[in-house]
Short mmCIF file of C-alpha atoms in Angstrom, two decimals:
data_model
loop_
_atom_site.label_atom_id
_atom_site.label_comp_id
_atom_site.label_asym_id
_atom_site.label_seq_id
_atom_site.Cartn_x
_atom_site.Cartn_y
_atom_site.Cartn_z
CA UNK A 5 121.45 62.02 157.09
CA UNK A 6 125.18 62.81 157.40
CA UNK A 7 125.11 61.76 160.97
CA UNK A 8 123.54 58.39 160.13
CA UNK A 9 126.13 57.74 157.42
CA UNK A 10 128.96 58.74 159.85
CA UNK A 11 127.69 56.36 162.53
CA UNK A 12 127.24 53.49 160.04
CA UNK A 13 130.75 54.05 158.65
CA UNK A 14 132.34 54.06 162.13
CA UNK A 15 130.47 50.88 163.12
CA UNK A 16 131.49 49.08 159.94
CA UNK A 17 135.10 50.09 160.29
CA UNK A 18 135.31 49.06 163.97
CA UNK A 19 133.74 45.66 163.36
CA UNK A 20 135.77 45.02 160.12
CA UNK A 21 138.98 45.76 162.08
CA UNK A 22 137.71 43.29 164.68
CA UNK A 23 136.93 40.53 162.15
CA UNK A 24 140.26 40.71 160.26
CA UNK A 25 142.13 40.53 163.52
CA UNK A 26 141.64 36.72 163.55
CA UNK A 27 142.21 35.69 159.87
CA UNK A 28 142.80 32.07 160.73
CA UNK A 29 139.39 31.85 162.42
CA UNK A 30 137.91 33.45 159.28
CA UNK A 31 139.33 30.64 157.23
CA UNK A 32 137.83 28.04 159.56
CA UNK A 33 134.45 29.70 159.31
CA UNK A 34 134.61 29.62 155.53
CA UNK A 35 135.61 25.95 155.61
CA UNK A 36 132.93 25.08 158.18
CA UNK A 37 130.33 26.03 155.51
CA UNK A 38 131.73 23.39 153.08
CA UNK A 39 128.69 21.00 153.40
CA UNK A 40 127.51 22.06 149.88
CA UNK A 41 130.91 20.96 148.53
CA UNK A 42 130.46 17.55 150.13
CA UNK A 43 126.93 17.17 148.77
CA UNK A 44 128.28 18.22 145.36
CA UNK A 45 130.47 15.07 145.27
CA UNK A 46 127.62 12.90 146.35
CA UNK A 47 125.13 14.16 143.74
CA UNK A 48 127.61 14.32 140.97
CA UNK A 49 128.39 10.67 141.47
CA UNK A 50 124.66 9.85 141.70
CA UNK A 51 123.96 11.79 138.50
CA UNK A 52 126.15 9.46 136.53
CA UNK A 53 123.04 7.34 136.07
CA UNK A 54 121.20 10.30 134.60
CA UNK A 55 117.98 9.85 136.60
CA UNK A 56 117.83 13.24 138.32
CA UNK A 57 117.30 15.71 135.49
CA UNK A 58 120.56 17.47 136.17
CA UNK A 59 123.98 16.60 134.76
CA UNK A 60 127.04 16.19 136.94
CA UNK A 61 128.28 19.56 135.67
CA UNK A 62 124.97 21.22 136.49
CA UNK A 63 125.15 19.69 140.06
CA UNK A 64 128.69 21.02 140.46
CA UNK A 65 127.73 24.55 139.40
CA UNK A 66 124.64 24.51 141.64
CA UNK A 67 126.37 23.44 144.78
CA UNK A 68 129.33 25.71 144.12
CA UNK A 69 126.91 28.65 144.01
CA UNK A 70 125.11 27.25 147.09
CA UNK A 71 128.45 27.41 148.86
CA UNK A 72 129.00 30.98 147.80
CA UNK A 73 125.36 32.06 148.69
CA UNK A 74 125.78 30.54 152.15
CA UNK A 75 128.84 32.60 152.80
CA UNK A 76 126.72 35.72 152.56
CA UNK A 77 123.64 34.34 154.43
CA UNK A 78 125.23 32.76 157.48
CA UNK A 79 124.01 34.39 160.75
CA UNK A 80 125.00 33.98 164.36
CA UNK A 81 123.16 36.87 166.05
CA UNK A 82 121.11 34.56 168.32
CA UNK A 83 124.28 33.39 170.20
CA UNK A 84 125.54 36.96 170.72
CA UNK A 85 122.16 38.33 171.78
CA UNK A 86 121.49 35.38 174.08
CA UNK A 87 124.82 35.99 175.74
CA UNK A 88 124.12 39.65 176.12
CA UNK A 89 120.70 39.07 177.80
CA UNK A 90 121.87 36.24 180.10
CA UNK A 91 125.06 38.00 181.23
CA UNK A 92 123.45 41.49 181.52
CA UNK A 93 125.70 42.93 178.80
CA UNK A 94 122.68 44.29 176.95
CA UNK A 95 122.26 46.90 179.72
CA UNK A 96 124.91 49.41 178.64
CA UNK A 97 123.78 49.15 175.03
CA UNK A 98 120.25 50.16 176.03
CA UNK A 99 121.73 53.41 177.28
CA UNK A 100 123.24 54.25 173.91
CA UNK A 101 121.22 56.46 171.39
CA UNK A 102 121.30 53.51 168.96
CA UNK A 103 119.14 50.39 168.69
CA UNK A 104 121.38 47.43 169.77
CA UNK A 105 120.46 45.54 166.63
CA UNK A 106 122.74 47.88 164.53
CA UNK A 107 125.77 46.55 166.34
CA UNK A 108 124.90 43.08 165.22
CA UNK A 109 124.03 44.20 161.67
CA UNK A 110 127.37 46.00 161.43
CA UNK A 111 129.33 42.97 162.66
CA UNK A 112 127.57 40.71 160.15
CA UNK A 113 128.06 42.94 157.11
CA UNK A 114 131.78 43.57 158.16
CA UNK A 115 132.25 39.80 158.37
CA UNK A 116 130.93 39.36 154.81
CA UNK A 117 133.68 41.57 153.39
CA UNK A 118 136.31 39.91 155.57
CA UNK A 119 135.45 36.39 154.47
CA UNK A 120 134.83 37.14 150.82
CA UNK A 121 138.47 36.81 149.61
CA UNK A 122 138.83 33.36 151.19
CA UNK A 123 135.55 32.20 149.60
CA UNK A 124 136.54 33.44 146.19
CA UNK A 125 139.95 31.77 146.53
CA UNK A 126 138.27 28.47 147.29
CA UNK A 127 135.98 28.79 144.31
CA UNK A 128 138.92 29.64 141.98
CA UNK A 129 140.75 26.56 143.32
CA UNK A 130 137.68 24.44 142.52
CA UNK A 131 137.46 25.78 138.91
CA UNK A 132 141.16 24.97 138.45
CA UNK A 133 140.64 21.39 139.65
CA UNK A 134 137.33 21.00 137.68
CA UNK A 135 137.40 23.30 134.69
CA UNK A 136 134.35 21.70 133.13
CA UNK A 137 132.21 23.51 135.61
CA UNK A 138 133.43 26.96 134.67
CA UNK A 139 130.60 29.27 133.20
CA UNK A 140 129.74 32.84 132.95
CA UNK A 141 126.26 33.79 134.33
CA UNK A 142 124.12 36.02 132.09
CA UNK A 143 123.82 39.73 133.05
CA UNK A 144 120.20 39.26 133.80
CA UNK A 145 120.87 36.28 136.11
CA UNK A 146 123.55 38.30 137.92
CA UNK A 147 121.37 41.41 138.36
CA UNK A 148 118.54 39.28 139.78
CA UNK A 149 120.85 37.30 142.06
CA UNK A 150 122.35 40.34 143.80
CA UNK A 151 119.13 41.66 145.31
CA UNK A 152 117.95 38.10 145.97
CA UNK A 153 121.22 37.45 147.91
CA UNK A 154 120.77 40.72 149.92
CA UNK A 155 117.11 39.88 150.78
CA UNK A 156 118.13 36.32 151.67
CA UNK A 157 120.60 37.66 154.26
CA UNK A 158 118.01 40.11 155.59
CA UNK A 159 115.41 37.34 155.91
CA UNK A 160 117.87 34.92 157.62
CA UNK A 161 118.85 37.70 159.99
CA UNK A 162 115.29 38.66 160.88
CA UNK A 163 114.42 34.95 161.43
CA UNK A 164 117.24 34.33 163.78
CA UNK A 165 117.06 37.71 165.55
CA UNK A 166 113.29 37.06 166.13
CA UNK A 167 114.21 33.69 167.79
CA UNK A 168 116.83 35.49 169.80
CA UNK A 169 114.13 37.61 171.45
CA UNK A 170 113.00 34.56 173.31
CA UNK A 171 116.18 34.96 175.34
CA UNK A 172 114.16 37.38 177.49
CA UNK A 173 112.04 34.43 178.64
CA UNK A 174 114.32 31.35 178.41
CA UNK A 175 118.07 30.96 178.94
CA UNK A 176 118.66 28.91 175.79
CA UNK A 177 116.98 30.61 172.88
CA UNK A 178 119.55 29.15 170.66
CA UNK A 179 117.85 25.78 171.07
CA UNK A 180 114.92 27.14 168.97
CA UNK A 181 117.33 27.97 166.13
CA UNK A 182 118.94 24.53 166.30
CA UNK A 183 115.57 22.86 165.71
CA UNK A 184 114.79 25.38 162.98
CA UNK A 185 118.17 24.53 161.40
CA UNK A 186 117.15 20.95 160.81
CA UNK A 187 114.29 22.18 158.57
CA UNK A 188 116.58 24.75 157.02
CA UNK A 189 119.15 22.14 156.17
CA UNK A 190 116.75 19.98 154.14
CA UNK A 191 114.26 22.46 152.73
CA UNK A 192 116.64 25.37 151.76
CA UNK A 193 118.23 23.54 148.86
CA UNK A 194 121.50 23.02 150.72
CA UNK A 195 121.36 19.22 150.70
CA UNK A 196 119.56 18.80 147.41
CA UNK A 197 118.12 21.11 144.69
CA UNK A 198 114.40 21.64 144.97
CA UNK A 199 114.09 20.30 141.37
CA UNK A 200 114.61 16.78 142.92
CA UNK A 201 111.63 17.13 145.24
CA UNK A 202 108.29 15.57 144.32
CA UNK A 203 106.14 18.26 142.72
CA UNK A 204 103.52 18.33 145.41
CA UNK A 205 106.14 18.69 148.18
CA UNK A 206 107.99 21.36 146.19
CA UNK A 207 104.90 23.49 145.87
CA UNK A 208 104.34 23.45 149.58
CA UNK A 209 107.96 24.18 150.41
CA UNK A 210 107.99 27.13 148.05
CA UNK A 211 105.49 28.91 150.40
CA UNK A 212 107.84 28.60 153.32
CA UNK A 213 110.85 30.88 153.90
CA UNK A 214 113.39 28.09 153.62
CA UNK A 215 114.00 27.88 149.77
CA UNK A 216 114.63 31.61 149.57
CA UNK A 217 117.55 31.50 151.94
CA UNK A 218 119.69 29.39 149.66
CA UNK A 219 117.98 27.80 146.67
CA UNK A 220 116.26 30.84 145.11
CA UNK A 221 119.38 33.11 144.74
CA UNK A 222 121.55 30.09 143.66
CA UNK A 223 119.01 28.98 141.11
CA UNK A 224 118.87 32.54 139.68
CA UNK A 225 122.56 32.60 139.19
CA UNK A 226 122.92 29.15 137.74
CA UNK A 227 119.91 29.59 135.52
CA UNK A 228 117.55 27.02 136.85
CA UNK A 229 113.83 27.72 136.19
CA UNK A 230 112.19 29.73 139.01
CA UNK A 231 109.21 32.08 139.35
CA UNK A 232 111.03 35.29 139.83
CA UNK A 233 108.11 37.49 140.72
CA UNK A 234 106.57 34.99 143.17
CA UNK A 235 110.05 34.41 144.71
CA UNK A 236 110.72 38.07 145.46
CA UNK A 237 107.20 38.72 146.72
CA UNK A 238 107.42 35.64 149.04
CA UNK A 239 110.78 36.82 150.37
CA UNK A 240 109.49 40.26 151.08
CA UNK A 241 106.31 38.92 152.69
CA UNK A 242 108.29 36.68 155.11
CA UNK A 243 110.66 39.60 155.83
CA UNK A 244 107.62 41.77 156.79
CA UNK A 245 106.20 38.99 158.94
CA UNK A 246 109.28 38.39 160.95
CA UNK A 247 109.98 42.11 161.32
CA UNK A 248 106.62 42.68 162.83
CA UNK A 249 107.02 39.64 165.20
CA UNK A 250 110.51 40.77 166.12
CA UNK A 251 109.46 44.31 167.12
CA UNK A 252 106.49 42.97 169.12
CA UNK A 253 108.71 40.57 171.00
CA UNK A 254 111.36 43.22 171.52
CA UNK A 255 108.97 45.53 173.24
CA UNK A 256 107.48 42.84 175.32
CA UNK A 257 110.88 41.39 176.23
CA UNK A 258 112.33 44.69 177.43
CA UNK A 259 109.57 44.81 180.06
CA UNK A 260 110.80 41.42 181.44
CA UNK A 261 114.54 42.11 181.06
CA UNK A 262 116.26 41.87 184.50
CA UNK A 263 119.96 41.41 183.52
CA UNK A 264 122.76 42.64 185.67
CA UNK A 265 122.68 46.43 185.67
CA UNK A 266 119.24 46.67 184.06
#
């Protein structure tokens, strides 16, 4: 157990040092996820008519939390893994007594800590400019949001890492994720809260993994009505599904891998 903790600590320290080396790039990454802030302005203006069931302040709080949630759930593993497979850089990692996935996990977790100060600073600036949106989440909402946020990251990582396995068969596995991103953009709650969807559509969408990547943790923190038990069980179910698919594709893909040095 001590050996595992030591390896994990070293990996996190190495990747954190790598991430903070390029602070300007981190700021750009944070700003690149500002789509929820743009949608906030659109929906706040539309809510002036009072036809959407949410007030402008509620829209502001929702999309601000969406921005924060997305800072923790953004994943790029498919592009790194695709490059490793195509260029043969996966070969030396296969010789290490460590599954290559842990390098990607460590880099993602380290990046969360590196970008957190910039994301918080941007949120504080927003509250200064729009003090009406300031609120304090209840303790229950906060305690439910934390594990939901962690599972949302795990699910997003598993989904993209599963798509990355197709790099063993095709050169541009990232194209699969780009198509998936179109559905993710509209069904995750990033463009509009699920409360605005027609009831029938919303019930169908809630059985897919998309709402649990953004909307579910955001709704928990803001205080929108959600089925907590169903939400967590659905998230865990999708995590298990993609984990099984990922391990199956990994074993099959290694048999086909023929990168330089393999």
